[in-house]
Amino acid sequence: MSGPLILAVESSCDETGIALVEGGRRIHSNVVASQTALHAATGGIVPEVAARAHLRWIVPVLDEALDGAGASAKDVDAIAVTYGPGLAGSLLVGINFAKSLAFVHDKPLVGVNHLEGHLYAAWLLDPGEERDEPVFPLVALIVSGGHTFLVEMRDHLTYRLLGETVDDAAGEAFDKVGRLLGLPYPGGPSIQRAAEAATRHDAAFPRAWLGDSYDFSFSGLKTAARRTVDAARADEGLRPDDPDGRLSDDATAELAWGFQDSVVDVLTTKTIRAAEAVGARSIVLGGGVAANGPLRNRLAAAAAGLGVPLVVPRPGLCTDNGAMIGAAAARRLAAGDLAGLDLDARPSLPLARAEPAVTAPAEAAAT
Ligand code: KG4
Ligand code: ZN
């Protein structure tokens, strides 16, 4: 594989990631320092704590990424960094670090939209792996802790937003319901694990179809989960908010399964309907929730039924990492989309606005 070697930095949320990626596809190294354990005590991310942890880990993560690739910073063709959306303090750590590297080593700087990174994770190849690129037109479902949306791509860097969440992101719903069930943070993997132990599969949770739209809503599901958990606790003689009284493992597993099944059902059904409607030749799944086994399996089966390949990165490339930023950065670099040393954090940066198809805003065009 040929193409530029990009050193990419991701620090938008609670993972410090740095990767070296060649030609927007081949991973040479991809190091992620996760803050999960740090935030487990508070059951969620405290922005100030996250920013400090990025500062603490970013240099060791860089050293390990360069070592892993057998490269030095002077060997790379460009430095890329996530500049939004995300937590302002966390973004600024990565941005200032990347700017310093670009300045000291005299390399071009590329600002990357985090959501574009989740999409382009579908192009990544591990060492030794061979796979064709996703074929356009495609429909991509991105489901993370902060975002849930469906887009159509007819070409690189061009997106038409089909639908998005009108309230919580899917991952946020997993995290909140995980907390309701007394499961460890983050809720997504905990709920998946708990659901695997379910012996009964009849817990019925509502599905928010929102008519024919491709939008999503998870707040009603969350409220229903609270009611169902409270009722199950009452059945077991537990008070609603008593932290010492844990719901039995059986009931927890059954409710975790019911909640997960509802989320997976809605995400799969809308994605397949969108793929049919736009005549997609491939379907891409990305974002942290794409690490969810039942979602991957169900969408893969439905896509196979439609005769359309599903491209979904391995779980470690679905959650936040530097390699996905390197993949998107290669496209931005090829398009001549360079950032200056005045690159600033854009905590609410959108991927795409309403129809018609628009190119994700480059830093230079940012308002
Ligand atoms: O993409 P990501 O790492 O960070 C954001 O950009 O938000 O996504 C994190 C989210 C969390 O809400 C986490 O609970 C969820 O992804 N997640 C999962 C799984 N693994 C991570 N949700 C469901 N099942 C999983 N296996
Ligand atoms: Zn993310």
Short mmCIF file of C-alpha atoms and ligand atoms in Angstrom, two decimals:
data_model
loop_
_atom_site.label_atom_id
_atom_site.label_comp_id
_atom_site.label_asym_id
_atom_site.label_seq_id
_atom_site.Cartn_x
_atom_site.Cartn_y
_atom_site.Cartn_z
CA MET A 1 0.00 0.00 0.00
CA SER A 2 1.24 3.43 -0.73
CA GLY A 3 0.07 6.86 0.27
CA PRO A 4 0.99 9.31 2.99
CA LEU A 5 1.98 8.11 6.44
CA ILE A 6 -0.16 10.07 8.90
CA LEU A 7 0.33 10.43 12.61
CA ALA A 8 -3.16 10.89 14.03
CA VAL A 9 -4.19 12.11 17.47
CA GLU A 10 -7.61 11.52 19.09
CA SER A 11 -8.52 13.03 22.47
CA SER A 12 -12.12 14.18 22.09
CA CYS A 13 -13.60 12.23 24.97
CA ASP A 14 -12.07 9.72 27.36
CA GLU A 15 -9.58 7.80 25.23
CA THR A 16 -6.12 9.13 24.40
CA GLY A 17 -5.34 7.62 21.01
CA ILE A 18 -2.39 8.02 18.66
CA ALA A 19 -1.89 5.98 15.50
CA LEU A 20 0.29 5.80 12.43
CA VAL A 21 -1.76 5.01 9.34
CA GLU A 22 -0.53 4.67 5.76
CA GLY A 23 -2.64 5.65 2.76
CA GLY A 24 -5.76 6.12 4.91
CA ARG A 25 -6.06 2.36 5.36
CA ARG A 26 -3.05 0.42 6.66
CA ILE A 27 -2.54 0.61 10.43
CA HIS A 28 1.15 0.65 11.40
CA SER A 29 0.39 1.24 15.07
CA ASN A 30 -2.66 2.26 17.07
CA VAL A 31 -2.24 2.95 20.78
CA VAL A 32 -5.19 3.83 23.04
CA ALA A 33 -4.95 4.77 26.71
CA SER A 34 -8.45 4.28 28.06
CA GLN A 35 -9.77 6.28 31.01
CA THR A 36 -12.62 3.85 31.63
CA ALA A 37 -11.31 2.76 35.02
CA LEU A 38 -10.76 6.39 36.01
CA HIS A 39 -14.38 7.33 35.28
CA ALA A 40 -15.92 4.13 36.67
CA ALA A 41 -15.93 5.56 40.20
CA THR A 42 -18.13 8.50 39.17
CA GLY A 43 -20.21 6.41 36.76
CA GLY A 44 -19.53 8.90 33.97
CA ILE A 45 -16.98 11.29 32.54
CA VAL A 46 -15.95 14.35 34.54
CA PRO A 47 -14.56 16.67 31.80
CA GLU A 48 -11.84 18.20 33.97
CA VAL A 49 -10.61 14.76 35.03
CA ALA A 50 -10.65 13.59 31.40
CA ALA A 51 -8.57 16.57 30.20
CA ARG A 52 -5.96 16.02 32.93
CA ALA A 53 -5.70 12.34 32.07
CA HIS A 54 -5.09 13.19 28.39
CA LEU A 55 -2.23 15.46 29.48
CA ARG A 56 -0.80 12.70 31.64
CA TRP A 57 -0.92 10.02 28.92
CA ILE A 58 -0.42 11.75 25.58
CA VAL A 59 3.40 11.65 25.55
CA PRO A 60 3.71 7.96 26.57
CA VAL A 61 1.01 7.10 24.00
CA LEU A 62 2.98 8.92 21.28
CA ASP A 63 6.19 7.12 22.26
CA GLU A 64 4.48 3.75 22.11
CA ALA A 65 2.79 4.52 18.77
CA LEU A 66 6.10 5.57 17.18
CA ASP A 67 7.92 2.56 18.66
CA GLY A 68 5.18 0.20 17.45
CA ALA A 69 5.50 1.51 13.92
CA GLY A 70 9.30 1.61 14.05
CA ALA A 71 9.11 5.23 12.98
CA SER A 72 10.02 8.66 14.24
CA ALA A 73 7.98 11.83 13.90
CA LYS A 74 10.23 13.05 11.10
CA ASP A 75 9.18 10.02 8.96
CA VAL A 76 5.52 11.00 8.79
CA ASP A 77 3.94 13.03 5.99
CA ALA A 78 1.31 14.83 8.08
CA ILE A 79 -0.05 15.25 11.58
CA ALA A 80 -3.82 14.87 12.06
CA VAL A 81 -5.98 15.64 15.04
CA THR A 82 -9.64 15.55 16.04
CA TYR A 83 -10.92 19.12 16.47
CA GLY A 84 -14.57 18.31 17.23
CA PRO A 85 -17.13 17.34 18.27
CA GLY A 86 -16.22 16.47 21.84
CA LEU A 87 -15.29 17.88 25.22
CA ALA A 88 -13.55 21.25 24.82
CA GLY A 89 -10.82 20.64 27.39
CA SER A 90 -10.06 17.16 26.06
CA LEU A 91 -10.00 18.33 22.44
CA LEU A 92 -7.60 21.15 23.29
CA VAL A 93 -5.03 18.77 24.74
CA GLY A 94 -4.85 16.82 21.47
CA ILE A 95 -5.02 19.92 19.28
CA ASN A 96 -2.19 21.72 21.06
CA PHE A 97 -0.09 18.57 21.09
CA ALA A 98 -0.63 17.99 17.37
CA LYS A 99 0.10 21.64 16.56
CA SER A 100 3.38 21.44 18.47
CA LEU A 101 4.39 18.29 16.58
CA ALA A 102 3.45 19.85 13.25
CA PHE A 103 5.37 23.03 14.07
CA VAL A 104 8.50 21.36 15.46
CA HIS A 105 8.76 18.80 12.65
CA ASP A 106 7.50 21.14 9.93
CA LYS A 107 4.63 18.87 8.83
CA PRO A 108 1.21 19.74 7.42
CA LEU A 109 -1.61 19.72 9.97
CA VAL A 110 -5.02 18.17 9.23
CA GLY A 111 -8.09 18.84 11.39
CA VAL A 112 -10.49 15.89 11.48
CA ASN A 113 -14.15 15.67 12.42
CA HIS A 114 -14.48 12.89 15.01
CA LEU A 115 -17.69 11.60 13.37
CA GLU A 116 -15.96 11.41 10.01
CA GLY A 117 -13.31 9.36 11.80
CA HIS A 118 -15.92 6.85 13.01
CA LEU A 119 -17.15 6.52 9.39
CA TYR A 120 -13.70 6.07 7.91
CA ALA A 121 -12.83 3.36 10.44
CA ALA A 122 -14.58 1.10 7.90
CA TRP A 123 -11.63 1.64 5.53
CA LEU A 124 -8.95 0.55 8.02
CA LEU A 125 -6.84 -2.58 7.61
CA ASP A 126 -4.87 -4.30 10.34
CA PRO A 127 -1.33 -5.43 9.49
CA GLY A 128 -1.59 -8.30 7.00
CA GLU A 129 -5.32 -7.86 6.42
CA GLU A 130 -6.65 -7.46 2.87
CA ARG A 131 -10.17 -6.25 2.10
CA ASP A 132 -11.82 -4.14 -0.59
CA GLU A 133 -12.96 -0.63 0.27
CA PRO A 134 -16.66 -0.04 1.03
CA VAL A 135 -18.51 0.58 -2.24
CA PHE A 136 -20.57 3.74 -2.89
CA PRO A 137 -23.36 4.57 -2.60
CA LEU A 138 -23.43 3.46 1.00
CA VAL A 139 -25.52 3.98 4.07
CA ALA A 140 -23.66 4.38 7.36
CA LEU A 141 -25.05 4.05 10.85
CA ILE A 142 -22.86 5.74 13.45
CA VAL A 143 -23.81 4.94 17.04
CA SER A 144 -21.64 6.23 19.85
CA GLY A 145 -21.84 7.65 23.34
CA GLY A 146 -22.54 11.13 22.01
CA HIS A 147 -24.06 10.56 18.56
CA THR A 148 -26.55 8.42 16.68
CA PHE A 149 -27.19 9.10 13.01
CA LEU A 150 -27.70 7.58 9.59
CA VAL A 151 -26.01 9.10 6.54
CA GLU A 152 -25.84 8.36 2.86
CA MET A 153 -22.45 8.68 1.13
CA ARG A 154 -22.31 8.76 -2.66
CA ASP A 155 -18.64 9.72 -2.67
CA HIS A 156 -15.77 10.45 -0.29
CA LEU A 157 -16.27 13.25 2.25
CA THR A 158 -19.83 13.85 1.05
CA TYR A 159 -22.71 13.15 3.36
CA ARG A 160 -26.47 13.38 3.28
CA LEU A 161 -27.95 13.16 6.73
CA LEU A 162 -30.88 10.74 6.63
CA GLY A 163 -31.77 10.77 10.31
CA GLU A 164 -30.39 11.31 13.79
CA THR A 165 -31.42 10.98 17.40
CA VAL A 166 -33.89 13.54 18.62
CA ASP A 167 -32.80 13.04 22.24
CA ASP A 168 -30.22 10.62 23.71
CA ALA A 169 -27.50 8.87 21.75
CA ALA A 170 -27.74 5.07 21.69
CA GLY A 171 -24.56 4.71 23.77
CA GLU A 172 -25.87 7.24 26.28
CA ALA A 173 -29.03 5.12 26.66
CA PHE A 174 -26.87 2.01 27.23
CA ASP A 175 -24.84 3.90 29.85
CA LYS A 176 -27.90 5.27 31.67
CA VAL A 177 -29.77 1.96 31.72
CA GLY A 178 -26.57 0.21 32.81
CA ARG A 179 -26.49 2.55 35.80
CA LEU A 180 -30.19 1.86 36.52
CA LEU A 181 -29.40 -1.85 36.58
CA GLY A 182 -26.43 -1.28 38.89
CA LEU A 183 -23.96 -2.51 36.25
CA PRO A 184 -20.37 -1.21 35.94
CA TYR A 185 -19.58 1.81 33.74
CA PRO A 186 -19.64 1.97 30.75
CA GLY A 187 -23.10 0.48 30.40
CA GLY A 188 -22.79 -0.78 26.81
CA PRO A 189 -20.38 -3.67 27.32
CA SER A 190 -21.89 -4.39 30.77
CA ILE A 191 -25.40 -4.70 29.35
CA GLN A 192 -24.20 -6.91 26.51
CA ARG A 193 -22.43 -9.19 29.02
CA ALA A 194 -25.42 -9.29 31.39
CA ALA A 195 -27.83 -10.01 28.49
CA GLU A 196 -25.76 -13.03 27.44
CA ALA A 197 -26.78 -14.72 30.69
CA ALA A 198 -30.52 -14.22 30.10
CA THR A 199 -32.48 -17.47 30.04
CA ARG A 200 -35.83 -15.83 29.32
CA HIS A 201 -36.19 -13.57 26.32
CA ASP A 202 -39.63 -12.09 26.82
CA ALA A 203 -38.96 -8.74 28.52
CA ALA A 204 -40.82 -6.32 26.24
CA PHE A 205 -39.47 -2.78 25.90
CA PRO A 206 -41.05 -0.15 23.64
CA ARG A 207 -39.63 0.76 20.22
CA ALA A 208 -39.76 4.38 19.06
CA TRP A 209 -40.36 4.09 15.32
CA LEU A 210 -41.19 7.80 14.78
CA GLY A 211 -43.30 7.02 11.73
CA ASP A 212 -41.40 6.64 8.47
CA SER A 213 -38.54 8.89 9.50
CA TYR A 214 -34.95 7.75 9.92
CA ASP A 215 -34.70 9.63 13.22
CA PHE A 216 -34.19 7.84 16.51
CA SER A 217 -35.43 8.43 20.04
CA PHE A 218 -34.23 6.63 23.15
CA SER A 219 -35.61 8.76 25.97
CA GLY A 220 -38.96 6.91 26.12
CA LEU A 221 -37.08 3.63 26.25
CA LYS A 222 -35.01 4.92 29.13
CA THR A 223 -38.15 5.95 31.04
CA ALA A 224 -39.71 2.55 30.35
CA ALA A 225 -36.50 0.90 31.59
CA ARG A 226 -36.69 2.87 34.82
CA ARG A 227 -40.32 1.80 35.38
CA THR A 228 -39.54 -1.83 34.58
CA VAL A 229 -36.48 -1.88 36.82
CA ASP A 230 -38.46 -0.30 39.69
CA ALA A 231 -41.25 -2.88 39.25
CA ALA A 232 -38.73 -5.75 39.19
CA ARG A 233 -37.09 -4.38 42.34
CA ALA A 234 -40.48 -4.09 44.07
CA ASP A 235 -41.16 -7.74 43.13
CA GLU A 236 -37.94 -8.70 44.88
CA GLY A 237 -38.79 -6.57 47.93
CA LEU A 238 -36.11 -3.91 47.13
CA ARG A 239 -36.60 -0.17 47.50
CA PRO A 240 -36.26 1.81 44.21
CA ASP A 241 -33.01 3.66 44.92
CA ASP A 242 -31.36 1.56 47.60
CA PRO A 243 -27.76 1.18 46.34
CA ASP A 244 -27.15 -1.78 48.64
CA GLY A 245 -30.06 -3.84 47.37
CA ARG A 246 -29.08 -5.32 44.01
CA LEU A 247 -31.61 -6.83 41.67
CA SER A 248 -31.10 -10.59 41.22
CA ASP A 249 -28.75 -11.65 38.40
CA ASP A 250 -31.63 -13.39 36.59
CA ALA A 251 -33.85 -10.30 36.53
CA THR A 252 -30.88 -8.07 35.60
CA ALA A 253 -30.01 -10.35 32.67
CA GLU A 254 -33.57 -10.47 31.42
CA LEU A 255 -34.01 -6.68 31.57
CA ALA A 256 -30.60 -6.06 29.99
CA TRP A 257 -31.60 -8.38 27.15
CA GLY A 258 -34.98 -6.66 26.67
CA PHE A 259 -33.44 -3.20 26.55
CA GLN A 260 -30.66 -4.25 24.17
CA ASP A 261 -33.13 -6.05 21.92
CA SER A 262 -35.21 -2.89 21.58
CA VAL A 263 -32.20 -0.74 20.64
CA VAL A 264 -30.84 -3.33 18.20
CA ASP A 265 -34.26 -3.83 16.60
CA VAL A 266 -34.78 -0.12 15.88
CA LEU A 267 -31.21 0.50 14.70
CA THR A 268 -31.25 -2.51 12.38
CA THR A 269 -34.72 -1.93 10.93
CA LYS A 270 -34.12 1.74 10.10
CA THR A 271 -30.67 1.10 8.63
CA ILE A 272 -31.94 -1.63 6.34
CA ARG A 273 -34.92 0.48 5.26
CA ALA A 274 -32.56 3.37 4.45
CA ALA A 275 -30.20 1.07 2.53
CA GLU A 276 -33.11 -0.18 0.42
CA ALA A 277 -34.44 3.33 -0.17
CA VAL A 278 -31.16 4.77 -1.47
CA GLY A 279 -30.06 1.64 -3.33
CA ALA A 280 -26.98 1.24 -1.15
CA ARG A 281 -24.23 -1.07 -2.43
CA SER A 282 -22.72 -1.36 1.05
CA ILE A 283 -23.67 -0.65 4.64
CA VAL A 284 -21.18 0.72 7.15
CA LEU A 285 -21.58 0.46 10.91
CA GLY A 286 -19.38 2.48 13.29
CA GLY A 287 -19.05 4.19 16.68
CA GLY A 288 -18.64 2.66 20.11
CA VAL A 289 -22.04 0.93 20.14
CA ALA A 290 -21.01 -0.89 16.94
CA ALA A 291 -18.86 -3.00 19.27
CA ASN A 292 -22.15 -4.59 20.39
CA GLY A 293 -22.27 -8.25 19.32
CA PRO A 294 -26.05 -8.61 18.84
CA LEU A 295 -26.16 -5.38 16.79
CA ARG A 296 -23.32 -6.57 14.56
CA ASN A 297 -24.90 -10.01 14.09
CA ARG A 298 -28.42 -8.81 13.48
CA LEU A 299 -27.37 -6.11 11.02
CA ALA A 300 -25.04 -8.56 9.23
CA ALA A 301 -27.89 -11.05 8.82
CA ALA A 302 -30.33 -8.38 7.60
CA ALA A 303 -27.74 -6.94 5.18
CA ALA A 304 -27.04 -10.43 3.83
CA GLY A 305 -30.80 -10.84 3.29
CA LEU A 306 -30.68 -7.67 1.19
CA GLY A 307 -27.58 -8.90 -0.66
CA VAL A 308 -25.56 -5.88 0.51
CA PRO A 309 -22.22 -6.31 2.32
CA LEU A 310 -21.95 -4.94 5.85
CA VAL A 311 -18.62 -3.34 6.66
CA VAL A 312 -18.00 -3.09 10.37
CA PRO A 313 -14.59 -2.56 11.96
CA ARG A 314 -13.43 -4.90 14.70
CA PRO A 315 -14.66 -3.68 18.12
CA GLY A 316 -11.36 -1.99 19.03
CA LEU A 317 -11.68 0.22 15.94
CA CYS A 318 -15.35 1.05 16.66
CA THR A 319 -14.60 2.73 19.99
CA ASP A 320 -12.53 5.92 19.92
CA ASN A 321 -8.99 5.51 18.56
CA GLY A 322 -6.36 7.40 16.59
CA ALA A 323 -6.37 5.11 13.53
CA MET A 324 -9.87 6.18 12.49
CA ILE A 325 -8.71 9.81 12.58
CA GLY A 326 -5.75 8.84 10.37
CA ALA A 327 -8.13 7.17 7.89
CA ALA A 328 -10.31 10.27 7.54
CA ALA A 329 -7.28 12.57 7.55
CA ALA A 330 -5.85 10.90 4.44
CA ARG A 331 -9.00 11.88 2.51
CA ARG A 332 -8.88 15.42 3.87
CA LEU A 333 -5.19 15.71 3.00
CA ALA A 334 -5.85 14.44 -0.54
CA ALA A 335 -8.60 17.07 -0.86
CA GLY A 336 -6.13 19.78 0.18
CA ASP A 337 -8.00 20.43 3.41
CA LEU A 338 -5.17 21.62 5.64
CA ALA A 339 -5.49 23.35 8.99
CA GLY A 340 -3.38 26.22 10.26
CA LEU A 341 -1.72 26.61 13.64
CA ASP A 342 -4.81 28.59 14.64
CA LEU A 343 -6.90 25.38 14.59
CA ASP A 344 -9.36 25.56 17.48
CA ALA A 345 -11.64 23.09 19.24
CA ARG A 346 -15.20 22.87 17.87
CA PRO A 347 -17.10 21.01 20.63
CA SER A 348 -20.37 20.96 18.62
CA LEU A 349 -18.97 20.42 15.13
CA PRO A 350 -21.63 18.70 12.96
CA LEU A 351 -20.83 16.08 10.32
CA ALA A 352 -23.48 17.13 7.87
CA ARG A 353 -26.28 19.58 7.74
CA ALA A 354 -29.68 19.01 6.14
CA GLU A 355 -30.20 18.02 2.52
CA PRO A 356 -28.96 18.34 -0.18
CA ALA A 357 -25.72 16.43 0.13
CA VAL A 358 -23.05 18.60 1.67
CA THR A 359 -19.39 18.18 2.36
CA ALA A 360 -18.52 18.07 6.05
CA PRO A 361 -17.31 21.53 7.00
CA ALA A 362 -13.56 21.88 6.79
CA GLU A 363 -11.84 23.92 9.48
CA ALA A 364 -11.21 26.76 7.10
CA ALA A 365 -14.93 27.00 6.32
CA ALA A 366 -15.98 26.70 9.95
CA THR A 367 -18.21 29.45 11.23
O1 KG4 B 1 -17.43 5.96 20.10
P1 KG4 B 1 -17.20 5.89 21.56
O2 KG4 B 1 -15.98 5.13 22.05
O3 KG4 B 1 -17.13 7.31 22.20
C1 KG4 B 1 -17.91 8.36 21.72
O4 KG4 B 1 -17.51 9.00 20.70
O5 KG4 B 1 -19.00 8.54 22.31
O6 KG4 B 1 -18.52 5.26 22.19
C2 KG4 B 1 -18.67 5.01 23.55
C3 KG4 B 1 -20.03 4.38 23.77
C4 KG4 B 1 -20.41 4.22 25.24
O7 KG4 B 1 -21.70 4.78 25.44
C5 KG4 B 1 -20.40 2.73 25.46
O8 KG4 B 1 -21.35 2.30 26.44
C6 KG4 B 1 -20.77 2.22 24.08
O9 KG4 B 1 -20.08 3.07 23.20
N1 KG4 B 1 -20.34 0.83 23.88
C7 KG4 B 1 -21.21 -0.20 23.70
C8 KG4 B 1 -20.41 -1.38 23.63
N2 KG4 B 1 -19.10 -1.03 23.76
C9 KG4 B 1 -19.07 0.34 23.90
N3 KG4 B 1 -22.55 -0.21 23.62
C10 KG4 B 1 -23.14 -1.42 23.46
N4 KG4 B 1 -22.47 -2.60 23.41
C11 KG4 B 1 -21.11 -2.63 23.48
N5 KG4 B 1 -20.45 -3.79 23.42
ZN ZN B 2 -16.46 8.45 19.29
#
